[in-house]
PDB file of C-alpha atoms and ligand atoms in Angstrom:
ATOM      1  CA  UNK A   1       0.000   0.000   0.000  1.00  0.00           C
ATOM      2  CA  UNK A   2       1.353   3.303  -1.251  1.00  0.00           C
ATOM      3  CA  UNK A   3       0.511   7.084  -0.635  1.00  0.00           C
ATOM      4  CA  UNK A   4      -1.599   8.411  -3.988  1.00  0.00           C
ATOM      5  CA  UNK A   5       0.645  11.079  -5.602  1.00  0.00           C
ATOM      6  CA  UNK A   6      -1.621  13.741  -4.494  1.00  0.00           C
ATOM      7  CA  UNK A   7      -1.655  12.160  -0.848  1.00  0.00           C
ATOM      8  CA  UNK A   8      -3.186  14.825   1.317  1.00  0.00           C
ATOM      9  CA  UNK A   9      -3.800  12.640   4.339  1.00  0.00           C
ATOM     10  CA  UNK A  10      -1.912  15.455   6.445  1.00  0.00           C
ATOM     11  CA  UNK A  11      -0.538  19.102   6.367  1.00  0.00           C
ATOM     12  CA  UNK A  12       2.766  17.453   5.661  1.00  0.00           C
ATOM     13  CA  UNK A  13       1.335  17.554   1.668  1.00  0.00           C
ATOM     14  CA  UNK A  14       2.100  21.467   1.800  1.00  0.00           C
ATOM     15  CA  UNK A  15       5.859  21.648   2.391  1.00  0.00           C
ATOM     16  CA  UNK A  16       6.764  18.066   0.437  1.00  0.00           C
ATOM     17  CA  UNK A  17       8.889  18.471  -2.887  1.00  0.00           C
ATOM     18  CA  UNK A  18       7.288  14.900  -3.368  1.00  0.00           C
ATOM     19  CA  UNK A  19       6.483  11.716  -1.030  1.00  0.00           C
ATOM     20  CA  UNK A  20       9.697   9.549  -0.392  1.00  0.00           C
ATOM     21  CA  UNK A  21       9.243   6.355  -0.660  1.00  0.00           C
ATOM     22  CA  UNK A  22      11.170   3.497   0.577  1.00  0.00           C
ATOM     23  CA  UNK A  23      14.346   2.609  -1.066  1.00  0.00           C
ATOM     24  CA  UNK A  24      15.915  -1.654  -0.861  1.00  0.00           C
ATOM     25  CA  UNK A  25      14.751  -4.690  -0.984  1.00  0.00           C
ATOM     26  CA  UNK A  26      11.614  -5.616   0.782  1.00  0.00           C
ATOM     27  CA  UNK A  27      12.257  -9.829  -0.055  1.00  0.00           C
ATOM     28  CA  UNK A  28      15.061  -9.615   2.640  1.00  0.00           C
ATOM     29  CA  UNK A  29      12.799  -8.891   5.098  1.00  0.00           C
ATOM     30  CA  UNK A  30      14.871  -6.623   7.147  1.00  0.00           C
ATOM     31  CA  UNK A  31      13.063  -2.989   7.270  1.00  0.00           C
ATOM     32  CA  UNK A  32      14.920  -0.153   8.865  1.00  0.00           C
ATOM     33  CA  UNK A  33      12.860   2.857  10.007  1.00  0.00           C
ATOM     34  CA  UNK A  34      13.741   6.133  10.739  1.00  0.00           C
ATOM     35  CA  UNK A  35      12.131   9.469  11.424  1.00  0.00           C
ATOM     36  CA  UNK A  36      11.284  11.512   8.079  1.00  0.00           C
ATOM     37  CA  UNK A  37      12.945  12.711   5.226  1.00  0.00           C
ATOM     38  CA  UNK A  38      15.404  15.711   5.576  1.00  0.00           C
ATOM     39  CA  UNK A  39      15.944  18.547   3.035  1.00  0.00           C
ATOM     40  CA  UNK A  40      17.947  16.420   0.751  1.00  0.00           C
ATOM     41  CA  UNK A  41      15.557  13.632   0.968  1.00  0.00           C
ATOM     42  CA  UNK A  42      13.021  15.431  -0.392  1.00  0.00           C
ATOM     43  CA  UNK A  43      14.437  16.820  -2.857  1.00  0.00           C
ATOM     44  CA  UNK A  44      15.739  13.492  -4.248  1.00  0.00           C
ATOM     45  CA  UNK A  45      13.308  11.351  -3.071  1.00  0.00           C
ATOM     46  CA  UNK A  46      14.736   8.781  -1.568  1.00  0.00           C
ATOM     47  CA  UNK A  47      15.036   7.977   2.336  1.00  0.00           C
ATOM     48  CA  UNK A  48      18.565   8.550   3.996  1.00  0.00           C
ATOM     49  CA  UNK A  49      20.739  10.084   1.470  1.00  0.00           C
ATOM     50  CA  UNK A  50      21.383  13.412   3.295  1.00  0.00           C
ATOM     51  CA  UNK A  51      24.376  13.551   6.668  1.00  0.00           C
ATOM     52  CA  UNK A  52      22.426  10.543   8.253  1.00  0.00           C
ATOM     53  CA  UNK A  53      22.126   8.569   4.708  1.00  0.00           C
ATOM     54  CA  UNK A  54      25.976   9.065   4.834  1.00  0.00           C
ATOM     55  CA  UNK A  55      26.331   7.782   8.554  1.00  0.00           C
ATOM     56  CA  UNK A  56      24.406   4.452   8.474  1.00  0.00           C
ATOM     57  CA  UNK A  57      25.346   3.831   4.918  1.00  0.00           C
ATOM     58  CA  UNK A  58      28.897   3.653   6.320  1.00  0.00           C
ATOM     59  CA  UNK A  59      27.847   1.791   9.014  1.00  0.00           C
ATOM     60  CA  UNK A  60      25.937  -1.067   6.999  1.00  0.00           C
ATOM     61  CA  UNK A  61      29.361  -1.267   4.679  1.00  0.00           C
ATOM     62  CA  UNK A  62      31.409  -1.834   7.989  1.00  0.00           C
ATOM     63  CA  UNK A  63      29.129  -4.569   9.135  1.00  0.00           C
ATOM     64  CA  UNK A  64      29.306  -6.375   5.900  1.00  0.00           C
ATOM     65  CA  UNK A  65      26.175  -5.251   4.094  1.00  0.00           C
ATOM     66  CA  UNK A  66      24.787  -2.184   2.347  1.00  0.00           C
ATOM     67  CA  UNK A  67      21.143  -0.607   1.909  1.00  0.00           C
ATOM     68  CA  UNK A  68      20.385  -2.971  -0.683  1.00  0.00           C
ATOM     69  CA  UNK A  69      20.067  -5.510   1.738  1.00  0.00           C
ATOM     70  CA  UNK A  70      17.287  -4.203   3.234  1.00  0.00           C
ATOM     71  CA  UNK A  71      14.715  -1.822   3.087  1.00  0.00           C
ATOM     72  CA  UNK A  72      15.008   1.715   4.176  1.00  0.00           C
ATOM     73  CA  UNK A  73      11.421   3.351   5.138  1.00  0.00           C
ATOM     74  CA  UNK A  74      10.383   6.436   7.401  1.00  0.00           C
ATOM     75  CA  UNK A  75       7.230   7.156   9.770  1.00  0.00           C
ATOM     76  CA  UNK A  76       6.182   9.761   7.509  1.00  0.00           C
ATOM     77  CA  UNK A  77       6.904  10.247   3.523  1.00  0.00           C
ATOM     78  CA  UNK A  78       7.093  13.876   3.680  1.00  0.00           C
ATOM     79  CA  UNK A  79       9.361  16.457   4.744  1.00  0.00           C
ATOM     80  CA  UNK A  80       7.901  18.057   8.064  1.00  0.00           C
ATOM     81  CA  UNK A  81       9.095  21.726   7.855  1.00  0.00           C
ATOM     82  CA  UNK A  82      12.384  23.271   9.163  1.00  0.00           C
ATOM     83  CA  UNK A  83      12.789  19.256  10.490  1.00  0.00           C
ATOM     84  CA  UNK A  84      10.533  19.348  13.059  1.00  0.00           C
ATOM     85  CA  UNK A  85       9.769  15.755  14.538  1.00  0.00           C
ATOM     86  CA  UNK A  86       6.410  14.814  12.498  1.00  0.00           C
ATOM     87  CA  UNK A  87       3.827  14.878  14.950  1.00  0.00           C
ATOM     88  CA  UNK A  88       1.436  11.637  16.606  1.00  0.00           C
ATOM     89  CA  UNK A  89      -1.381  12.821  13.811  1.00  0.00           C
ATOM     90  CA  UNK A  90       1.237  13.247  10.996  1.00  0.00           C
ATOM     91  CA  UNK A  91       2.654   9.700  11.916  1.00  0.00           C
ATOM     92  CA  UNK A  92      -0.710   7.635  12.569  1.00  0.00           C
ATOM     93  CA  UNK A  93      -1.955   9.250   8.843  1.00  0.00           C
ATOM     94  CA  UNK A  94       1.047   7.722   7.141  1.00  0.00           C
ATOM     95  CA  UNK A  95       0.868   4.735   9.224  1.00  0.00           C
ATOM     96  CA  UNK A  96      -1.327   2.377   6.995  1.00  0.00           C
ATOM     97  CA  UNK A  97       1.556   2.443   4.517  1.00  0.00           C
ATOM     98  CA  UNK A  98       3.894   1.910   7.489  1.00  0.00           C
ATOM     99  CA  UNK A  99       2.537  -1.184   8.313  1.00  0.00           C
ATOM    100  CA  UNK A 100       2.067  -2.261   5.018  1.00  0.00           C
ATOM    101  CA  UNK A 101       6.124  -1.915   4.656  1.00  0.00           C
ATOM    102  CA  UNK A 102       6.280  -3.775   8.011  1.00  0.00           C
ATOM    103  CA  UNK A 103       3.526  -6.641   8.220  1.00  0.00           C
ATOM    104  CA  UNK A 104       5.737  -9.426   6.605  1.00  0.00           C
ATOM    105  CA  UNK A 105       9.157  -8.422   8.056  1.00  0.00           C
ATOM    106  CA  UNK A 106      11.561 -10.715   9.711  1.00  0.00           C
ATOM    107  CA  UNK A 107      12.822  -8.092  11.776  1.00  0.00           C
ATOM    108  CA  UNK A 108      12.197  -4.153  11.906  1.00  0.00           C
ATOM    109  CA  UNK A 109      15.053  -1.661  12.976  1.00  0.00           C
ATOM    110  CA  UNK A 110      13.466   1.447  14.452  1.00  0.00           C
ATOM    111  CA  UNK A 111      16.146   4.457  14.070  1.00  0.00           C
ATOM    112  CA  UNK A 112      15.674   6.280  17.594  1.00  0.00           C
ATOM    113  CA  UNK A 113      13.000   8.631  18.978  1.00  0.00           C
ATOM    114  CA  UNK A 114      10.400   8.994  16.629  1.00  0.00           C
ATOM    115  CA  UNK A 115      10.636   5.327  15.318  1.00  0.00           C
ATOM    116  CA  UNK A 116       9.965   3.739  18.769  1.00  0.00           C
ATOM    117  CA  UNK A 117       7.368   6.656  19.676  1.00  0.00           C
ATOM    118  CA  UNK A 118       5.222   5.114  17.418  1.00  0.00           C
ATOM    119  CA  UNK A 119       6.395   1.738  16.967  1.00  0.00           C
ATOM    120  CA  UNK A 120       6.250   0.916  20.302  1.00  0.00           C
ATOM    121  CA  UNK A 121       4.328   3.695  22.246  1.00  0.00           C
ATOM    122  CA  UNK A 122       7.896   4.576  23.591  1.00  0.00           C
ATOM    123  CA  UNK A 123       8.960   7.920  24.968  1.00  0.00           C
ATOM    124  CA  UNK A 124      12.182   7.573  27.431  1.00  0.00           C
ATOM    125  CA  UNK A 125      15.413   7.713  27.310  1.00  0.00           C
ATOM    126  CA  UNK A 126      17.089   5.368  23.881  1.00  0.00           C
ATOM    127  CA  UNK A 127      19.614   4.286  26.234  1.00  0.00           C
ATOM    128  CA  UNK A 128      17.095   2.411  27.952  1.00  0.00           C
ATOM    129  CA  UNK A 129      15.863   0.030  25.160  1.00  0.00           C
ATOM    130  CA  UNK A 130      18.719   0.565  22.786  1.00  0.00           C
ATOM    131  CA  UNK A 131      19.745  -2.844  21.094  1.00  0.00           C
ATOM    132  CA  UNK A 132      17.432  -5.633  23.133  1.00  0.00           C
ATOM    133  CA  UNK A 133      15.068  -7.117  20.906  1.00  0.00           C
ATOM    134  CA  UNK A 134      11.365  -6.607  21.335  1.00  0.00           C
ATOM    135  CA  UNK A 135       8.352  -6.965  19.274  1.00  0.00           C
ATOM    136  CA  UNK A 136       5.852  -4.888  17.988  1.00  0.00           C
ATOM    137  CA  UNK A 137       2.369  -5.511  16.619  1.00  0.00           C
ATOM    138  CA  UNK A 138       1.596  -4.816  12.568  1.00  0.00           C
ATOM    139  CA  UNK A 139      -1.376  -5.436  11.792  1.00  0.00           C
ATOM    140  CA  UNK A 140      -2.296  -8.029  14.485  1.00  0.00           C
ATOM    141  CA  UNK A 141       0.584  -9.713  13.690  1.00  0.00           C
ATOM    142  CA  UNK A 142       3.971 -10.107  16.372  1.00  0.00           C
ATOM    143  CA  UNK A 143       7.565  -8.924  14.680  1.00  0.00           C
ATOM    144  CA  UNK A 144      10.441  -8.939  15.822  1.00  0.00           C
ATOM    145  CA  UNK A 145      11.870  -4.986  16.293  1.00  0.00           C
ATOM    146  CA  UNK A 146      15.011  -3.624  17.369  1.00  0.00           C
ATOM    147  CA  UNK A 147      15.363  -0.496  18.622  1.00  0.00           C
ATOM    148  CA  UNK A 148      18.639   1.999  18.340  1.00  0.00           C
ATOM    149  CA  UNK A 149      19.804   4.946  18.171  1.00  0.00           C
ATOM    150  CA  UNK A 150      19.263   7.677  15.147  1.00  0.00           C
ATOM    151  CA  UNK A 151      22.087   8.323  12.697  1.00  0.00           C
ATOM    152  CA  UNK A 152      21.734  11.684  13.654  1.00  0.00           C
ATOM    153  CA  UNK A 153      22.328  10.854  17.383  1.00  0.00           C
ATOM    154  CA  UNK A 154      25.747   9.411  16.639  1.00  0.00           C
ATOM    155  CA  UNK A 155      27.294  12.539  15.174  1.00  0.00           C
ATOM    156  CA  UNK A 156      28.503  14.293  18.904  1.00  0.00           C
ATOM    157  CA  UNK A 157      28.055  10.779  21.184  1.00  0.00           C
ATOM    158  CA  UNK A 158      30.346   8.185  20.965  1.00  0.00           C
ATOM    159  CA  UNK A 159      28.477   5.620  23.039  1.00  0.00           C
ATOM    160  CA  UNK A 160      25.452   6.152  20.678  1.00  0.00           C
ATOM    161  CA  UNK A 161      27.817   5.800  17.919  1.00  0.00           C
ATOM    162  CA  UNK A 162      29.460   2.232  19.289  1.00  0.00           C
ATOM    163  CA  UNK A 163      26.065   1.193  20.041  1.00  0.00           C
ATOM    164  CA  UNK A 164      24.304   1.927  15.965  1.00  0.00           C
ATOM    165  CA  UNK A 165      27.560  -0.171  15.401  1.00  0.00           C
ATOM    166  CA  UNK A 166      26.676  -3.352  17.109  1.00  0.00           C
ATOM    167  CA  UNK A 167      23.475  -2.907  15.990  1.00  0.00           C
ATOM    168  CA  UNK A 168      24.471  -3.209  12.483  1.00  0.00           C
ATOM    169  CA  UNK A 169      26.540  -6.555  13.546  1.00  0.00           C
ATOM    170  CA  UNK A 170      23.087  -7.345  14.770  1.00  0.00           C
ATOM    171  CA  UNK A 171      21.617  -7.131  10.978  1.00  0.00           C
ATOM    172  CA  UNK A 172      24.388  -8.341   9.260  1.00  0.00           C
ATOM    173  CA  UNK A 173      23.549 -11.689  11.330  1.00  0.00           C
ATOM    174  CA  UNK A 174      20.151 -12.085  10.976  1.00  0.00           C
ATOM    175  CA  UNK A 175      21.016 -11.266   6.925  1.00  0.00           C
ATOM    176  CA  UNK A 176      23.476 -14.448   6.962  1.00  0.00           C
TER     177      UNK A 176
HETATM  178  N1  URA B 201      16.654  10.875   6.372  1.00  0.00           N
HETATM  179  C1  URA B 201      15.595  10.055   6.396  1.00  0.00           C
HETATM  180  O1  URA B 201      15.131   9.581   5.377  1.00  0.00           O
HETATM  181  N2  URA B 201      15.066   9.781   7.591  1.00  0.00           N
HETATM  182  C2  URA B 201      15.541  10.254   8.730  1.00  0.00           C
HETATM  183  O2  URA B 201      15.034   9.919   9.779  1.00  0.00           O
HETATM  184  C3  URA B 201      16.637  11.147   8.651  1.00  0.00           C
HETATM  185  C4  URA B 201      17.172  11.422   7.461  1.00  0.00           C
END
């Protein structure tokens, strides 16, 4: 299930350059999701190609695998303006196409705050659920989810940093 190209299911439709969709390969089963696309997401539209693109994309080839092992998806398809987090509204409108990303998965990554806010009703501290495996409900079906940290939350912490790390050791052995 896709957004319509007109998709005006939230204010989020007045600021987009276009919807970005997800980028990969869904018949790996191994989604990642993170927050919403940035300025240079929307303009190219594709998910994770801006600073944080840059930062997990490194990350995945240190661990042995790249973005086209996987598929790369956000909460929301639009940009929210001046990057604002998208909103509880903004993210349950999108979510049908969420969860149609999501419903046969193996195993979703959620990509810090916003992913796990809505994922899993989660709003404390990463550091608290940061790489133990839970599960989430899609569709009234269990999957396995991981939570970690944002790209974006590596760039000034180094624990966050070592910890998207061993994350991506995580994937790389659930991809083998
Ligand atoms: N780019 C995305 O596509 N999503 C994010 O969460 C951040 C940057």
């Amino acid at each position: 299930m896709r957004p319509e190209p007109g998709c005006q299911r939230c204010g989020l439709c007045k600021g987009r350059t276009q919807i970005v969709f997800p980028d990969g390969d869904p018949s790996t089963g191994i989604v990642f999701v993170g927050e919403a696309p940035g300025e240079n997401e929307d303009l190219q539209g594709k998910p994770f190609v801006g600073r944080s693109g840059k930062i997990l994309d490194g990350m995945m080839e240190e661990a042995g695998f790249s973005r086209k092992d996987v598929l790369i998806t956000n909460t929301v398809k639009c940009r929210p303006p001046g990057n604002r987090d998208p909103t509880a509204e903004e993210m349950a409108a999108c979510r049908p196409f969420l969860d149609s990303e999501l419903e046969n998965a193996r195993l979703v990554v959620g990509l810090g705050k916003s992913a796990c806010r809505d994922l899993m009703g989660y709003d404390g501290p990463m550091g608290r659920i940061a790489n133990v495996f839970t599960e989430i409900e899609v569709n009234g079906k269990k999957v396995r989810f991981l939570p970690t940290y944002h790209p974006a939350a590596t760039i000034y912490n180094k624990t966050s940093r070592e910890d998207l790390r061993v994350a991506m050791h995580m994937v790389k052995e659930e991809l083998e």
